[in-house]
Amino acid sequence: MGNPYEANYGYEKSSREQTCHCGAVFHVSVPGQKGHEEPEEYYCPECHCEYKARASMSPTVTLISGRTDGKTGSC
């Protein structure tokens, strides 16, 4: 059908492993859709620190390993 970046349907724009300042490691899947991308927030699943990505909707976050900073509070 052609390049998904040229079509007007959703796709996985990027997928990565990210480490938060609290030490938690999580997987981030960023959805994309041509013409429908804006800054979208996503949060560390452990300390709730906010991050942003340009996406068509909020990125999906999956915890890989918990925080290592010894704290229990939010970001």
PDB file of C-alpha atoms in Angstrom:
ATOM      1  CA  MET A   1       0.000   0.000   0.000  1.00  0.00           C
ATOM      2  CA  GLY A   2       2.972   2.300   0.248  1.00  0.00           C
ATOM      3  CA  ASN A   3       4.818   4.136   2.951  1.00  0.00           C
ATOM      4  CA  PRO A   4       2.817   4.313   6.229  1.00  0.00           C
ATOM      5  CA  TYR A   5       4.181   7.795   6.845  1.00  0.00           C
ATOM      6  CA  GLU A   6       2.383   9.013   3.719  1.00  0.00           C
ATOM      7  CA  ALA A   7      -0.970   7.353   4.473  1.00  0.00           C
ATOM      8  CA  ASN A   8      -3.490   8.850   6.863  1.00  0.00           C
ATOM      9  CA  TYR A   9      -3.709   6.043   9.416  1.00  0.00           C
ATOM     10  CA  GLY A  10      -2.065   5.367  12.749  1.00  0.00           C
ATOM     11  CA  TYR A  11       1.305   3.707  13.137  1.00  0.00           C
ATOM     12  CA  GLU A  12       3.970   3.262  15.800  1.00  0.00           C
ATOM     13  CA  LYS A  13       6.140   6.343  15.345  1.00  0.00           C
ATOM     14  CA  SER A  14       8.801   5.216  17.784  1.00  0.00           C
ATOM     15  CA  SER A  15       9.444   2.672  20.490  1.00  0.00           C
ATOM     16  CA  ARG A  16      12.162   2.956  23.093  1.00  0.00           C
ATOM     17  CA  GLU A  17      13.374   2.085  26.552  1.00  0.00           C
ATOM     18  CA  GLN A  18      13.686   5.088  28.858  1.00  0.00           C
ATOM     19  CA  THR A  19      15.270   5.571  32.279  1.00  0.00           C
ATOM     20  CA  CYS A  20      13.726   8.158  34.594  1.00  0.00           C
ATOM     21  CA  HIS A  21      15.750  10.249  37.051  1.00  0.00           C
ATOM     22  CA  CYS A  22      14.250   8.047  39.836  1.00  0.00           C
ATOM     23  CA  GLY A  23      15.975   5.036  38.296  1.00  0.00           C
ATOM     24  CA  ALA A  24      12.850   3.333  36.928  1.00  0.00           C
ATOM     25  CA  VAL A  25      13.178   1.842  33.462  1.00  0.00           C
ATOM     26  CA  PHE A  26      10.129   1.734  31.220  1.00  0.00           C
ATOM     27  CA  HIS A  27       9.189   1.075  27.610  1.00  0.00           C
ATOM     28  CA  VAL A  28       7.536   3.922  25.668  1.00  0.00           C
ATOM     29  CA  SER A  29       5.528   3.344  22.489  1.00  0.00           C
ATOM     30  CA  VAL A  30       4.728   6.588  20.650  1.00  0.00           C
ATOM     31  CA  PRO A  31       1.761   6.503  18.229  1.00  0.00           C
ATOM     32  CA  GLY A  32       1.714   8.639  15.122  1.00  0.00           C
ATOM     33  CA  GLN A  33      -0.773   9.681  12.488  1.00  0.00           C
ATOM     34  CA  LYS A  34       0.008  12.087   9.673  1.00  0.00           C
ATOM     35  CA  GLY A  35      -1.585  15.463  10.350  1.00  0.00           C
ATOM     36  CA  HIS A  36      -2.682  14.548  13.875  1.00  0.00           C
ATOM     37  CA  GLU A  37       0.456  14.940  15.963  1.00  0.00           C
ATOM     38  CA  GLU A  38       0.790  17.328  18.893  1.00  0.00           C
ATOM     39  CA  PRO A  39       2.841  17.403  22.099  1.00  0.00           C
ATOM     40  CA  GLU A  40       1.435  14.599  24.276  1.00  0.00           C
ATOM     41  CA  GLU A  41       2.315  13.863  27.895  1.00  0.00           C
ATOM     42  CA  TYR A  42       3.328  10.521  29.349  1.00  0.00           C
ATOM     43  CA  TYR A  43       4.477   9.708  32.860  1.00  0.00           C
ATOM     44  CA  CYS A  44       7.003   7.548  34.667  1.00  0.00           C
ATOM     45  CA  PRO A  45       4.952   4.684  36.141  1.00  0.00           C
ATOM     46  CA  GLU A  46       6.905   4.879  39.415  1.00  0.00           C
ATOM     47  CA  CYS A  47       7.328   8.572  40.344  1.00  0.00           C
ATOM     48  CA  HIS A  48       4.854  10.109  37.859  1.00  0.00           C
ATOM     49  CA  CYS A  49       7.456  12.502  36.420  1.00  0.00           C
ATOM     50  CA  GLU A  50       6.042  14.061  33.244  1.00  0.00           C
ATOM     51  CA  TYR A  51       7.631  13.666  29.821  1.00  0.00           C
ATOM     52  CA  LYS A  52       6.412  14.810  26.402  1.00  0.00           C
ATOM     53  CA  ALA A  53       6.542  13.393  22.902  1.00  0.00           C
ATOM     54  CA  ARG A  54       5.086  14.557  19.617  1.00  0.00           C
ATOM     55  CA  ALA A  55       2.367  11.985  18.971  1.00  0.00           C
ATOM     56  CA  SER A  56      -1.202  11.464  17.737  1.00  0.00           C
ATOM     57  CA  MET A  57      -2.330  10.432  21.249  1.00  0.00           C
ATOM     58  CA  SER A  58      -0.739   9.704  24.634  1.00  0.00           C
ATOM     59  CA  PRO A  59       2.175   7.260  24.404  1.00  0.00           C
ATOM     60  CA  THR A  60       1.828   3.835  26.028  1.00  0.00           C
ATOM     61  CA  VAL A  61       4.179   3.212  28.970  1.00  0.00           C
ATOM     62  CA  THR A  62       5.092  -0.201  30.391  1.00  0.00           C
ATOM     63  CA  LEU A  63       7.269  -0.568  33.496  1.00  0.00           C
ATOM     64  CA  ILE A  64      10.369  -2.737  33.038  1.00  0.00           C
ATOM     65  CA  SER A  65      12.055  -2.222  36.414  1.00  0.00           C
ATOM     66  CA  GLY A  66      11.148  -0.140  39.449  1.00  0.00           C
ATOM     67  CA  ARG A  67      12.747   2.966  40.859  1.00  0.00           C
ATOM     68  CA  THR A  68      16.138   2.752  42.510  1.00  0.00           C
ATOM     69  CA  ASP A  69      16.407   6.104  44.276  1.00  0.00           C
ATOM     70  CA  GLY A  70      15.015   4.802  47.579  1.00  0.00           C
ATOM     71  CA  LYS A  71      12.240   7.400  47.643  1.00  0.00           C
ATOM     72  CA  THR A  72       8.479   6.913  47.597  1.00  0.00           C
ATOM     73  CA  GLY A  73       7.159  10.351  46.586  1.00  0.00           C
ATOM     74  CA  SER A  74       6.270  11.851  43.265  1.00  0.00           C
ATOM     75  CA  CYS A  75       8.627  13.599  40.880  1.00  0.00           C
TER      76      CYS A  75
END
